Amino acid sequence: MKKIEIITRPHKLEEVKSALTGLGIKGMTITEVRGFGRQHGHKEVYRGAEYQVEFTAKIKIEVVVDDSMTNDVIQIVQETAKTGKIGDGKIFVLPVEDVIRIRTGETGIEAI
């Protein structure tokens, strides 16, 4: 199993969520996060004063999938989250040793 963490623009959440549920993803965790990448934030002007915004608002989507679905998830996220501009985000893929459903005690892929 793999845990896929997607960091993307907040306005892309619904599009990515719909695409993932269309693939058969039954559960996901969404977190509002702030951070910066290579661009190290950006400058904004507020009431005539320029200031540096170091952390940009993003959305983190986490899903755990069977190994066989990993490439499909990555491809659909790349297609739906891409704007072609700096700050589109990142996809992280991590191994998952096990999953246990607390209520039933199911483990592995059945617990997802």
PDB file of N, CA and C in Angstrom:
ATOM      1  N   MET A   1       0.838  -1.176   0.000  1.00  0.00           N
ATOM      2  CA  MET A   1       0.000   0.000   0.000  1.00  0.00           C
ATOM      3  C   MET A   1       0.885   1.242   0.000  1.00  0.00           C
ATOM      4  N   LYS A   2       0.321   2.334  -0.507  1.00  0.00           N
ATOM      5  CA  LYS A   2       1.027   3.610  -0.559  1.00  0.00           C
ATOM      6  C   LYS A   2       0.146   4.714   0.017  1.00  0.00           C
ATOM      7  N   LYS A   3       0.797   5.643   0.704  1.00  0.00           N
ATOM      8  CA  LYS A   3       0.128   6.866   1.129  1.00  0.00           C
ATOM      9  C   LYS A   3       0.565   7.942   0.155  1.00  0.00           C
ATOM     10  N   ILE A   4      -0.389   8.592  -0.457  1.00  0.00           N
ATOM     11  CA  ILE A   4      -0.099   9.651  -1.414  1.00  0.00           C
ATOM     12  C   ILE A   4      -0.543  10.963  -0.797  1.00  0.00           C
ATOM     13  N   GLU A   5       0.415  11.880  -0.655  1.00  0.00           N
ATOM     14  CA  GLU A   5       0.137  13.212  -0.121  1.00  0.00           C
ATOM     15  C   GLU A   5       0.231  14.202  -1.268  1.00  0.00           C
ATOM     16  N   ILE A   6      -0.822  14.964  -1.448  1.00  0.00           N
ATOM     17  CA  ILE A   6      -0.905  15.929  -2.541  1.00  0.00           C
ATOM     18  C   ILE A   6      -0.996  17.319  -1.923  1.00  0.00           C
ATOM     19  N   ILE A   7      -0.050  18.172  -2.266  1.00  0.00           N
ATOM     20  CA  ILE A   7      -0.088  19.569  -1.836  1.00  0.00           C
ATOM     21  C   ILE A   7      -0.451  20.368  -3.079  1.00  0.00           C
ATOM     22  N   THR A   8      -1.566  21.094  -3.032  1.00  0.00           N
ATOM     23  CA  THR A   8      -2.009  21.815  -4.218  1.00  0.00           C
ATOM     24  C   THR A   8      -2.741  23.105  -3.850  1.00  0.00           C
ATOM     25  N   ARG A   9      -3.141  23.820  -4.854  1.00  0.00           N
ATOM     26  CA  ARG A   9      -3.855  25.088  -4.669  1.00  0.00           C
ATOM     27  C   ARG A   9      -5.261  24.835  -4.105  1.00  0.00           C
ATOM     28  N   PRO A  10      -5.716  25.694  -3.192  1.00  0.00           N
ATOM     29  CA  PRO A  10      -7.050  25.489  -2.597  1.00  0.00           C
ATOM     30  C   PRO A  10      -8.181  25.435  -3.622  1.00  0.00           C
ATOM     31  N   HIS A  11      -8.111  26.219  -4.674  1.00  0.00           N
ATOM     32  CA  HIS A  11      -9.217  26.224  -5.642  1.00  0.00           C
ATOM     33  C   HIS A  11      -9.263  24.951  -6.488  1.00  0.00           C
ATOM     34  N   LYS A  12      -8.255  24.097  -6.400  1.00  0.00           N
ATOM     35  CA  LYS A  12      -8.239  22.836  -7.133  1.00  0.00           C
ATOM     36  C   LYS A  12      -8.816  21.670  -6.334  1.00  0.00           C
ATOM     37  N   LEU A  13      -9.174  21.916  -5.075  1.00  0.00           N
ATOM     38  CA  LEU A  13      -9.635  20.837  -4.198  1.00  0.00           C
ATOM     39  C   LEU A  13     -10.806  20.059  -4.779  1.00  0.00           C
ATOM     40  N   GLU A  14     -11.866  20.733  -5.165  1.00  0.00           N
ATOM     41  CA  GLU A  14     -13.065  20.031  -5.654  1.00  0.00           C
ATOM     42  C   GLU A  14     -12.787  19.222  -6.910  1.00  0.00           C
ATOM     43  N   GLU A  15     -11.998  19.791  -7.804  1.00  0.00           N
ATOM     44  CA  GLU A  15     -11.669  19.088  -9.048  1.00  0.00           C
ATOM     45  C   GLU A  15     -10.856  17.822  -8.772  1.00  0.00           C
ATOM     46  N   VAL A  16      -9.853  17.933  -7.899  1.00  0.00           N
ATOM     47  CA  VAL A  16      -9.021  16.774  -7.556  1.00  0.00           C
ATOM     48  C   VAL A  16      -9.849  15.749  -6.793  1.00  0.00           C
ATOM     49  N   LYS A  17     -10.659  16.200  -5.838  1.00  0.00           N
ATOM     50  CA  LYS A  17     -11.504  15.291  -5.054  1.00  0.00           C
ATOM     51  C   LYS A  17     -12.448  14.507  -5.960  1.00  0.00           C
ATOM     52  N   SER A  18     -13.076  15.183  -6.901  1.00  0.00           N
ATOM     53  CA  SER A  18     -13.994  14.513  -7.830  1.00  0.00           C
ATOM     54  C   SER A  18     -13.270  13.488  -8.690  1.00  0.00           C
ATOM     55  N   ALA A  19     -12.090  13.848  -9.151  1.00  0.00           N
ATOM     56  CA  ALA A  19     -11.308  12.921  -9.981  1.00  0.00           C
ATOM     57  C   ALA A  19     -10.896  11.685  -9.186  1.00  0.00           C
ATOM     58  N   LEU A  20     -10.502  11.878  -7.931  1.00  0.00           N
ATOM     59  CA  LEU A  20     -10.088  10.743  -7.104  1.00  0.00           C
ATOM     60  C   LEU A  20     -11.272   9.836  -6.768  1.00  0.00           C
ATOM     61  N   THR A  21     -12.417  10.406  -6.453  1.00  0.00           N
ATOM     62  CA  THR A  21     -13.585   9.568  -6.171  1.00  0.00           C
ATOM     63  C   THR A  21     -14.027   8.842  -7.440  1.00  0.00           C
ATOM     64  N   GLY A  22     -13.821   9.459  -8.598  1.00  0.00           N
ATOM     65  CA  GLY A  22     -14.111   8.797  -9.865  1.00  0.00           C
ATOM     66  C   GLY A  22     -13.230   7.584 -10.120  1.00  0.00           C
ATOM     67  N   LEU A  23     -12.036   7.589  -9.532  1.00  0.00           N
ATOM     68  CA  LEU A  23     -11.131   6.443  -9.642  1.00  0.00           C
ATOM     69  C   LEU A  23     -11.497   5.324  -8.665  1.00  0.00           C
ATOM     70  N   GLY A  24     -12.399   5.620  -7.735  1.00  0.00           N
ATOM     71  CA  GLY A  24     -12.780   4.612  -6.754  1.00  0.00           C
ATOM     72  C   GLY A  24     -12.181   4.829  -5.376  1.00  0.00           C
ATOM     73  N   ILE A  25     -11.546   5.970  -5.164  1.00  0.00           N
ATOM     74  CA  ILE A  25     -11.002   6.280  -3.844  1.00  0.00           C
ATOM     75  C   ILE A  25     -12.187   6.512  -2.903  1.00  0.00           C
ATOM     76  N   LYS A  26     -12.230   5.773  -1.800  1.00  0.00           N
ATOM     77  CA  LYS A  26     -13.375   5.844  -0.896  1.00  0.00           C
ATOM     78  C   LYS A  26     -13.155   6.753   0.297  1.00  0.00           C
ATOM     79  N   GLY A  27     -11.920   7.131   0.575  1.00  0.00           N
ATOM     80  CA  GLY A  27     -11.663   7.993   1.721  1.00  0.00           C
ATOM     81  C   GLY A  27     -10.438   8.855   1.492  1.00  0.00           C
ATOM     82  N   MET A  28     -10.444  10.030   2.079  1.00  0.00           N
ATOM     83  CA  MET A  28      -9.305  10.926   1.978  1.00  0.00           C
ATOM     84  C   MET A  28      -9.347  11.892   3.147  1.00  0.00           C
ATOM     85  N   THR A  29      -8.198  12.452   3.447  1.00  0.00           N
ATOM     86  CA  THR A  29      -8.095  13.452   4.503  1.00  0.00           C
ATOM     87  C   THR A  29      -7.649  14.751   3.862  1.00  0.00           C
ATOM     88  N   ILE A  30      -8.321  15.841   4.204  1.00  0.00           N
ATOM     89  CA  ILE A  30      -8.012  17.157   3.650  1.00  0.00           C
ATOM     90  C   ILE A  30      -7.575  18.058   4.805  1.00  0.00           C
ATOM     91  N   THR A  31      -6.452  18.754   4.605  1.00  0.00           N
ATOM     92  CA  THR A  31      -5.942  19.670   5.615  1.00  0.00           C
ATOM     93  C   THR A  31      -5.581  20.983   4.939  1.00  0.00           C
ATOM     94  N   GLU A  32      -5.935  22.096   5.578  1.00  0.00           N
ATOM     95  CA  GLU A  32      -5.478  23.397   5.096  1.00  0.00           C
ATOM     96  C   GLU A  32      -4.079  23.612   5.653  1.00  0.00           C
ATOM     97  N   VAL A  33      -3.119  23.862   4.772  1.00  0.00           N
ATOM     98  CA  VAL A  33      -1.729  24.034   5.185  1.00  0.00           C
ATOM     99  C   VAL A  33      -1.170  25.319   4.599  1.00  0.00           C
ATOM    100  N   ARG A  34      -0.023  25.739   5.104  1.00  0.00           N
ATOM    101  CA  ARG A  34       0.678  26.910   4.579  1.00  0.00           C
ATOM    102  C   ARG A  34       2.136  26.525   4.414  1.00  0.00           C
ATOM    103  N   GLY A  35       2.763  27.022   3.377  1.00  0.00           N
ATOM    104  CA  GLY A  35       4.168  26.709   3.164  1.00  0.00           C
ATOM    105  C   GLY A  35       4.736  27.464   1.977  1.00  0.00           C
ATOM    106  N   PHE A  36       5.973  27.132   1.660  1.00  0.00           N
ATOM    107  CA  PHE A  36       6.591  27.707   0.473  1.00  0.00           C
ATOM    108  C   PHE A  36       7.536  26.696  -0.135  1.00  0.00           C
ATOM    109  N   GLY A  37       7.766  26.867  -1.410  1.00  0.00           N
ATOM    110  CA  GLY A  37       8.693  26.021  -2.149  1.00  0.00           C
ATOM    111  C   GLY A  37       9.820  26.872  -2.677  1.00  0.00           C
ATOM    112  N   ARG A  38      10.187  26.630  -3.902  1.00  0.00           N
ATOM    113  CA  ARG A  38      11.305  27.355  -4.511  1.00  0.00           C
ATOM    114  C   ARG A  38      11.066  28.854  -4.595  1.00  0.00           C
ATOM    115  N   GLN A  39       9.803  29.255  -4.728  1.00  0.00           N
ATOM    116  CA  GLN A  39       9.514  30.678  -4.910  1.00  0.00           C
ATOM    117  C   GLN A  39       9.633  31.470  -3.613  1.00  0.00           C
ATOM    118  N   HIS A  40       9.713  30.795  -2.461  1.00  0.00           N
ATOM    119  CA  HIS A  40       9.853  31.450  -1.157  1.00  0.00           C
ATOM    120  C   HIS A  40       8.806  32.538  -0.941  1.00  0.00           C
ATOM    121  N   GLY A  41       7.569  32.254  -1.252  1.00  0.00           N
ATOM    122  CA  GLY A  41       6.494  33.215  -1.058  1.00  0.00           C
ATOM    123  C   GLY A  41       6.420  34.216  -2.202  1.00  0.00           C
ATOM    124  N   HIS A  42       5.768  35.338  -1.941  1.00  0.00           N
ATOM    125  CA  HIS A  42       5.617  36.366  -2.966  1.00  0.00           C
ATOM    126  C   HIS A  42       5.373  37.712  -2.284  1.00  0.00           C
ATOM    127  N   LYS A  43       5.461  38.782  -3.071  1.00  0.00           N
ATOM    128  CA  LYS A  43       5.225  40.119  -2.536  1.00  0.00           C
ATOM    129  C   LYS A  43       3.807  40.556  -2.864  1.00  0.00           C
ATOM    130  N   GLU A  44       3.182  41.240  -1.906  1.00  0.00           N
ATOM    131  CA  GLU A  44       1.856  41.798  -2.112  1.00  0.00           C
ATOM    132  C   GLU A  44       1.862  43.246  -1.665  1.00  0.00           C
ATOM    133  N   VAL A  45       0.909  43.997  -2.196  1.00  0.00           N
ATOM    134  CA  VAL A  45       0.758  45.392  -1.796  1.00  0.00           C
ATOM    135  C   VAL A  45      -0.572  45.526  -1.087  1.00  0.00           C
ATOM    136  N   TYR A  46      -0.552  46.098   0.125  1.00  0.00           N
ATOM    137  CA  TYR A  46      -1.754  46.308   0.905  1.00  0.00           C
ATOM    138  C   TYR A  46      -1.741  47.738   1.410  1.00  0.00           C
ATOM    139  N   ARG A  47      -2.751  48.512   1.006  1.00  0.00           N
ATOM    140  CA  ARG A  47      -2.861  49.921   1.379  1.00  0.00           C
ATOM    141  C   ARG A  47      -1.578  50.690   1.089  1.00  0.00           C
ATOM    142  N   GLY A  48      -1.024  50.425  -0.072  1.00  0.00           N
ATOM    143  CA  GLY A  48       0.146  51.160  -0.531  1.00  0.00           C
ATOM    144  C   GLY A  48       1.470  50.654   0.001  1.00  0.00           C
ATOM    145  N   ALA A  49       1.453  49.715   0.922  1.00  0.00           N
ATOM    146  CA  ALA A  49       2.704  49.186   1.478  1.00  0.00           C
ATOM    147  C   ALA A  49       2.970  47.802   0.900  1.00  0.00           C
ATOM    148  N   GLU A  50       4.197  47.576   0.489  1.00  0.00           N
ATOM    149  CA  GLU A  50       4.582  46.284  -0.051  1.00  0.00           C
ATOM    150  C   GLU A  50       5.126  45.419   1.083  1.00  0.00           C
ATOM    151  N   TYR A  51       4.702  44.166   1.110  1.00  0.00           N
ATOM    152  CA  TYR A  51       5.228  43.264   2.126  1.00  0.00           C
ATOM    153  C   TYR A  51       5.388  41.868   1.548  1.00  0.00           C
ATOM    154  N   GLN A  52       6.242  41.074   2.183  1.00  0.00           N
ATOM    155  CA  GLN A  52       6.574  39.727   1.734  1.00  0.00           C
ATOM    156  C   GLN A  52       5.645  38.718   2.398  1.00  0.00           C
ATOM    157  N   VAL A  53       4.973  37.903   1.593  1.00  0.00           N
ATOM    158  CA  VAL A  53       4.162  36.805   2.100  1.00  0.00           C
ATOM    159  C   VAL A  53       5.018  35.556   1.960  1.00  0.00           C
ATOM    160  N   GLU A  54       5.521  35.054   3.085  1.00  0.00           N
ATOM    161  CA  GLU A  54       6.447  33.930   3.033  1.00  0.00           C
ATOM    162  C   GLU A  54       5.751  32.585   2.880  1.00  0.00           C
ATOM    163  N   PHE A  55       4.581  32.429   3.488  1.00  0.00           N
ATOM    164  CA  PHE A  55       3.877  31.160   3.431  1.00  0.00           C
ATOM    165  C   PHE A  55       2.596  31.320   2.629  1.00  0.00           C
ATOM    166  N   THR A  56       2.422  30.441   1.650  1.00  0.00           N
ATOM    167  CA  THR A  56       1.271  30.474   0.771  1.00  0.00           C
ATOM    168  C   THR A  56       0.252  29.436   1.227  1.00  0.00           C
ATOM    169  N   ALA A  57      -1.025  29.769   1.180  1.00  0.00           N
ATOM    170  CA  ALA A  57      -2.088  28.830   1.560  1.00  0.00           C
ATOM    171  C   ALA A  57      -2.181  27.716   0.521  1.00  0.00           C
ATOM    172  N   LYS A  58      -2.197  26.484   0.995  1.00  0.00           N
ATOM    173  CA  LYS A  58      -2.329  25.302   0.144  1.00  0.00           C
ATOM    174  C   LYS A  58      -3.297  24.327   0.805  1.00  0.00           C
ATOM    175  N   ILE A  59      -3.639  23.285   0.074  1.00  0.00           N
ATOM    176  CA  ILE A  59      -4.464  22.196   0.574  1.00  0.00           C
ATOM    177  C   ILE A  59      -3.629  20.921   0.489  1.00  0.00           C
ATOM    178  N   LYS A  60      -3.691  20.118   1.551  1.00  0.00           N
ATOM    179  CA  LYS A  60      -3.011  18.814   1.548  1.00  0.00           C
ATOM    180  C   LYS A  60      -4.082  17.733   1.528  1.00  0.00           C
ATOM    181  N   ILE A  61      -4.019  16.880   0.519  1.00  0.00           N
ATOM    182  CA  ILE A  61      -4.948  15.767   0.359  1.00  0.00           C
ATOM    183  C   ILE A  61      -4.156  14.493   0.601  1.00  0.00           C
ATOM    184  N   GLU A  62      -4.637  13.651   1.510  1.00  0.00           N
ATOM    185  CA  GLU A  62      -3.951  12.401   1.808  1.00  0.00           C
ATOM    186  C   GLU A  62      -4.870  11.232   1.488  1.00  0.00           C
ATOM    187  N   VAL A  63      -4.344  10.261   0.740  1.00  0.00           N
ATOM    188  CA  VAL A  63      -5.088   9.041   0.441  1.00  0.00           C
ATOM    189  C   VAL A  63      -4.149   7.853   0.602  1.00  0.00           C
ATOM    190  N   VAL A  64      -4.707   6.721   0.997  1.00  0.00           N
ATOM    191  CA  VAL A  64      -3.958   5.473   1.054  1.00  0.00           C
ATOM    192  C   VAL A  64      -4.600   4.540   0.046  1.00  0.00           C
ATOM    193  N   VAL A  65      -3.756   3.997  -0.840  1.00  0.00           N
ATOM    194  CA  VAL A  65      -4.266   3.156  -1.931  1.00  0.00           C
ATOM    195  C   VAL A  65      -3.443   1.884  -2.044  1.00  0.00           C
ATOM    196  N   ASP A  66      -4.015   0.910  -2.706  1.00  0.00           N
ATOM    197  CA  ASP A  66      -3.289  -0.306  -3.050  1.00  0.00           C
ATOM    198  C   ASP A  66      -2.179   0.061  -4.037  1.00  0.00           C
ATOM    199  N   ASP A  67      -1.085  -0.670  -3.997  1.00  0.00           N
ATOM    200  CA  ASP A  67       0.051  -0.387  -4.890  1.00  0.00           C
ATOM    201  C   ASP A  67      -0.371  -0.301  -6.355  1.00  0.00           C
ATOM    202  N   SER A  68      -1.342  -1.102  -6.757  1.00  0.00           N
ATOM    203  CA  SER A  68      -1.759  -1.141  -8.160  1.00  0.00           C
ATOM    204  C   SER A  68      -2.427   0.149  -8.616  1.00  0.00           C
ATOM    205  N   MET A  69      -2.927   0.955  -7.673  1.00  0.00           N
ATOM    206  CA  MET A  69      -3.621   2.204  -8.035  1.00  0.00           C
ATOM    207  C   MET A  69      -2.704   3.426  -8.016  1.00  0.00           C
ATOM    208  N   THR A  70      -1.489   3.266  -7.531  1.00  0.00           N
ATOM    209  CA  THR A  70      -0.602   4.412  -7.316  1.00  0.00           C
ATOM    210  C   THR A  70      -0.402   5.242  -8.575  1.00  0.00           C
ATOM    211  N   ASN A  71      -0.032   4.614  -9.673  1.00  0.00           N
ATOM    212  CA  ASN A  71       0.230   5.364 -10.909  1.00  0.00           C
ATOM    213  C   ASN A  71      -1.018   6.060 -11.444  1.00  0.00           C
ATOM    214  N   ASP A  72      -2.179   5.426 -11.307  1.00  0.00           N
ATOM    215  CA  ASP A  72      -3.425   6.051 -11.758  1.00  0.00           C
ATOM    216  C   ASP A  72      -3.735   7.304 -10.940  1.00  0.00           C
ATOM    217  N   VAL A  73      -3.523   7.210  -9.634  1.00  0.00           N
ATOM    218  CA  VAL A  73      -3.774   8.368  -8.769  1.00  0.00           C
ATOM    219  C   VAL A  73      -2.830   9.503  -9.124  1.00  0.00           C
ATOM    220  N   ILE A  74      -1.559   9.200  -9.283  1.00  0.00           N
ATOM    221  CA  ILE A  74      -0.576  10.230  -9.629  1.00  0.00           C
ATOM    222  C   ILE A  74      -0.941  10.894 -10.950  1.00  0.00           C
ATOM    223  N   GLN A  75      -1.292  10.104 -11.941  1.00  0.00           N
ATOM    224  CA  GLN A  75      -1.630  10.653 -13.259  1.00  0.00           C
ATOM    225  C   GLN A  75      -2.856  11.554 -13.198  1.00  0.00           C
ATOM    226  N   ILE A  76      -3.906  11.125 -12.507  1.00  0.00           N
ATOM    227  CA  ILE A  76      -5.130  11.923 -12.463  1.00  0.00           C
ATOM    228  C   ILE A  76      -4.919  13.212 -11.677  1.00  0.00           C
ATOM    229  N   VAL A  77      -4.093  13.165 -10.638  1.00  0.00           N
ATOM    230  CA  VAL A  77      -3.804  14.379  -9.872  1.00  0.00           C
ATOM    231  C   VAL A  77      -2.993  15.348 -10.722  1.00  0.00           C
ATOM    232  N   GLN A  78      -2.008  14.839 -11.448  1.00  0.00           N
ATOM    233  CA  GLN A  78      -1.217  15.710 -12.322  1.00  0.00           C
ATOM    234  C   GLN A  78      -2.107  16.394 -13.355  1.00  0.00           C
ATOM    235  N   GLU A  79      -3.054  15.665 -13.892  1.00  0.00           N
ATOM    236  CA  GLU A  79      -3.942  16.233 -14.908  1.00  0.00           C
ATOM    237  C   GLU A  79      -4.897  17.270 -14.329  1.00  0.00           C
ATOM    238  N   THR A  80      -5.433  17.014 -13.143  1.00  0.00           N
ATOM    239  CA  THR A  80      -6.465  17.901 -12.605  1.00  0.00           C
ATOM    240  C   THR A  80      -5.906  19.076 -11.802  1.00  0.00           C
ATOM    241  N   ALA A  81      -4.744  18.922 -11.180  1.00  0.00           N
ATOM    242  CA  ALA A  81      -4.207  19.994 -10.326  1.00  0.00           C
ATOM    243  C   ALA A  81      -3.296  20.957 -11.078  1.00  0.00           C
ATOM    244  N   LYS A  82      -2.910  20.610 -12.281  1.00  0.00           N
ATOM    245  CA  LYS A  82      -1.942  21.423 -13.024  1.00  0.00           C
ATOM    246  C   LYS A  82      -2.574  22.695 -13.596  1.00  0.00           C
ATOM    247  N   THR A  83      -1.919  23.832 -13.332  1.00  0.00           N
ATOM    248  CA  THR A  83      -2.296  25.080 -13.980  1.00  0.00           C
ATOM    249  C   THR A  83      -1.176  25.544 -14.915  1.00  0.00           C
ATOM    250  N   GLY A  84       0.011  24.972 -14.732  1.00  0.00           N
ATOM    251  CA  GLY A  84       1.156  25.368 -15.541  1.00  0.00           C
ATOM    252  C   GLY A  84       1.924  26.548 -14.960  1.00  0.00           C
ATOM    253  N   LYS A  85       1.527  26.999 -13.781  1.00  0.00           N
ATOM    254  CA  LYS A  85       2.174  28.147 -13.142  1.00  0.00           C
ATOM    255  C   LYS A  85       2.957  27.690 -11.913  1.00  0.00           C
ATOM    256  N   ILE A  86       3.904  28.513 -11.501  1.00  0.00           N
ATOM    257  CA  ILE A  86       4.665  28.219 -10.299  1.00  0.00           C
ATOM    258  C   ILE A  86       3.707  28.099  -9.126  1.00  0.00           C
ATOM    259  N   GLY A  87       3.924  27.081  -8.282  1.00  0.00           N
ATOM    260  CA  GLY A  87       3.080  26.898  -7.102  1.00  0.00           C
ATOM    261  C   GLY A  87       1.975  25.878  -7.272  1.00  0.00           C
ATOM    262  N   ASP A  88       2.014  25.073  -8.342  1.00  0.00           N
ATOM    263  CA  ASP A  88       0.987  24.050  -8.535  1.00  0.00           C
ATOM    264  C   ASP A  88       1.024  22.988  -7.433  1.00  0.00           C
ATOM    265  N   GLY A  89       2.185  22.758  -6.826  1.00  0.00           N
ATOM    266  CA  GLY A  89       2.251  21.829  -5.708  1.00  0.00           C
ATOM    267  C   GLY A  89       3.149  20.642  -5.961  1.00  0.00           C
ATOM    268  N   LYS A  90       3.001  19.648  -5.088  1.00  0.00           N
ATOM    269  CA  LYS A  90       3.828  18.442  -5.128  1.00  0.00           C
ATOM    270  C   LYS A  90       2.966  17.224  -4.811  1.00  0.00           C
ATOM    271  N   ILE A  91       3.474  16.058  -5.218  1.00  0.00           N
ATOM    272  CA  ILE A  91       2.877  14.772  -4.870  1.00  0.00           C
ATOM    273  C   ILE A  91       3.974  13.957  -4.195  1.00  0.00           C
ATOM    274  N   PHE A  92       3.689  13.474  -2.980  1.00  0.00           N
ATOM    275  CA  PHE A  92       4.621  12.628  -2.254  1.00  0.00           C
ATOM    276  C   PHE A  92       4.028  11.230  -2.162  1.00  0.00           C
ATOM    277  N   VAL A  93       4.845  10.201  -2.395  1.00  0.00           N
ATOM    278  CA  VAL A  93       4.401   8.818  -2.316  1.00  0.00           C
ATOM    279  C   VAL A  93       5.233   8.126  -1.235  1.00  0.00           C
ATOM    280  N   LEU A  94       4.542   7.570  -0.231  1.00  0.00           N
ATOM    281  CA  LEU A  94       5.210   6.928   0.893  1.00  0.00           C
ATOM    282  C   LEU A  94       4.695   5.504   1.065  1.00  0.00           C
ATOM    283  N   PRO A  95       5.561   4.585   1.482  1.00  0.00           N
ATOM    284  CA  PRO A  95       5.087   3.217   1.748  1.00  0.00           C
ATOM    285  C   PRO A  95       4.265   3.168   3.032  1.00  0.00           C
ATOM    286  N   VAL A  96       3.257   2.288   3.056  1.00  0.00           N
ATOM    287  CA  VAL A  96       2.436   2.065   4.249  1.00  0.00           C
ATOM    288  C   VAL A  96       2.573   0.598   4.622  1.00  0.00           C
ATOM    289  N   GLU A  97       3.007   0.357   5.843  1.00  0.00           N
ATOM    290  CA  GLU A  97       3.197  -1.028   6.291  1.00  0.00           C
ATOM    291  C   GLU A  97       1.886  -1.738   6.545  1.00  0.00           C
ATOM    292  N   ASP A  98       0.963  -1.058   7.220  1.00  0.00           N
ATOM    293  CA  ASP A  98      -0.305  -1.697   7.540  1.00  0.00           C
ATOM    294  C   ASP A  98      -1.351  -0.634   7.852  1.00  0.00           C
ATOM    295  N   VAL A  99      -2.606  -1.020   7.755  1.00  0.00           N
ATOM    296  CA  VAL A  99      -3.739  -0.182   8.120  1.00  0.00           C
ATOM    297  C   VAL A  99      -4.663  -1.038   8.968  1.00  0.00           C
ATOM    298  N   ILE A 100      -5.159  -0.484  10.055  1.00  0.00           N
ATOM    299  CA  ILE A 100      -6.089  -1.205  10.916  1.00  0.00           C
ATOM    300  C   ILE A 100      -7.328  -0.343  11.104  1.00  0.00           C
ATOM    301  N   ARG A 101      -8.484  -0.901  10.793  1.00  0.00           N
ATOM    302  CA  ARG A 101      -9.753  -0.210  11.048  1.00  0.00           C
ATOM    303  C   ARG A 101     -10.094  -0.427  12.519  1.00  0.00           C
ATOM    304  N   ILE A 102     -10.198   0.640  13.264  1.00  0.00           N
ATOM    305  CA  ILE A 102     -10.390   0.547  14.714  1.00  0.00           C
ATOM    306  C   ILE A 102     -11.692  -0.156  15.060  1.00  0.00           C
ATOM    307  N   ARG A 103     -12.772   0.185  14.376  1.00  0.00           N
ATOM    308  CA  ARG A 103     -14.092  -0.351  14.710  1.00  0.00           C
ATOM    309  C   ARG A 103     -14.172  -1.859  14.550  1.00  0.00           C
ATOM    310  N   THR A 104     -13.654  -2.411  13.439  1.00  0.00           N
ATOM    311  CA  THR A 104     -13.831  -3.819  13.126  1.00  0.00           C
ATOM    312  C   THR A 104     -12.582  -4.676  13.320  1.00  0.00           C
ATOM    313  N   GLY A 105     -11.420  -4.030  13.382  1.00  0.00           N
ATOM    314  CA  GLY A 105     -10.178  -4.784  13.497  1.00  0.00           C
ATOM    315  C   GLY A 105      -9.639  -5.265  12.165  1.00  0.00           C
ATOM    316  N   GLU A 106     -10.320  -4.924  11.059  1.00  0.00           N
ATOM    317  CA  GLU A 106      -9.830  -5.316   9.737  1.00  0.00           C
ATOM    318  C   GLU A 106      -8.447  -4.702   9.518  1.00  0.00           C
ATOM    319  N   THR A 107      -7.621  -5.415   8.746  1.00  0.00           N
ATOM    320  CA  THR A 107      -6.284  -4.930   8.466  1.00  0.00           C
ATOM    321  C   THR A 107      -6.009  -4.955   6.979  1.00  0.00           C
ATOM    322  N   GLY A 108      -4.934  -4.278   6.599  1.00  0.00           N
ATOM    323  CA  GLY A 108      -4.506  -4.281   5.205  1.00  0.00           C
ATOM    324  C   GLY A 108      -5.477  -3.563   4.297  1.00  0.00           C
ATOM    325  N   ILE A 109      -5.543  -4.020   3.075  1.00  0.00           N
ATOM    326  CA  ILE A 109      -6.338  -3.363   2.034  1.00  0.00           C
ATOM    327  C   ILE A 109      -7.836  -3.338   2.391  1.00  0.00           C
ATOM    328  N   GLU A 110      -8.318  -4.330   3.156  1.00  0.00           N
ATOM    329  CA  GLU A 110      -9.724  -4.361   3.558  1.00  0.00           C
ATOM    330  C   GLU A 110     -10.073  -3.209   4.503  1.00  0.00           C
ATOM    331  N   ALA A 111      -9.063  -2.673   5.193  1.00  0.00           N
ATOM    332  CA  ALA A 111      -9.298  -1.588   6.160  1.00  0.00           C
ATOM    333  C   ALA A 111      -9.374  -0.222   5.498  1.00  0.00           C
ATOM    334  N   ILE A 112      -8.961  -0.137   4.247  1.00  0.00           N
ATOM    335  CA  ILE A 112      -8.992   1.166   3.569  1.00  0.00           C
ATOM    336  C   ILE A 112     -10.380   1.478   3.229  1.00  0.00           C
TER     337      ILE A 112
END
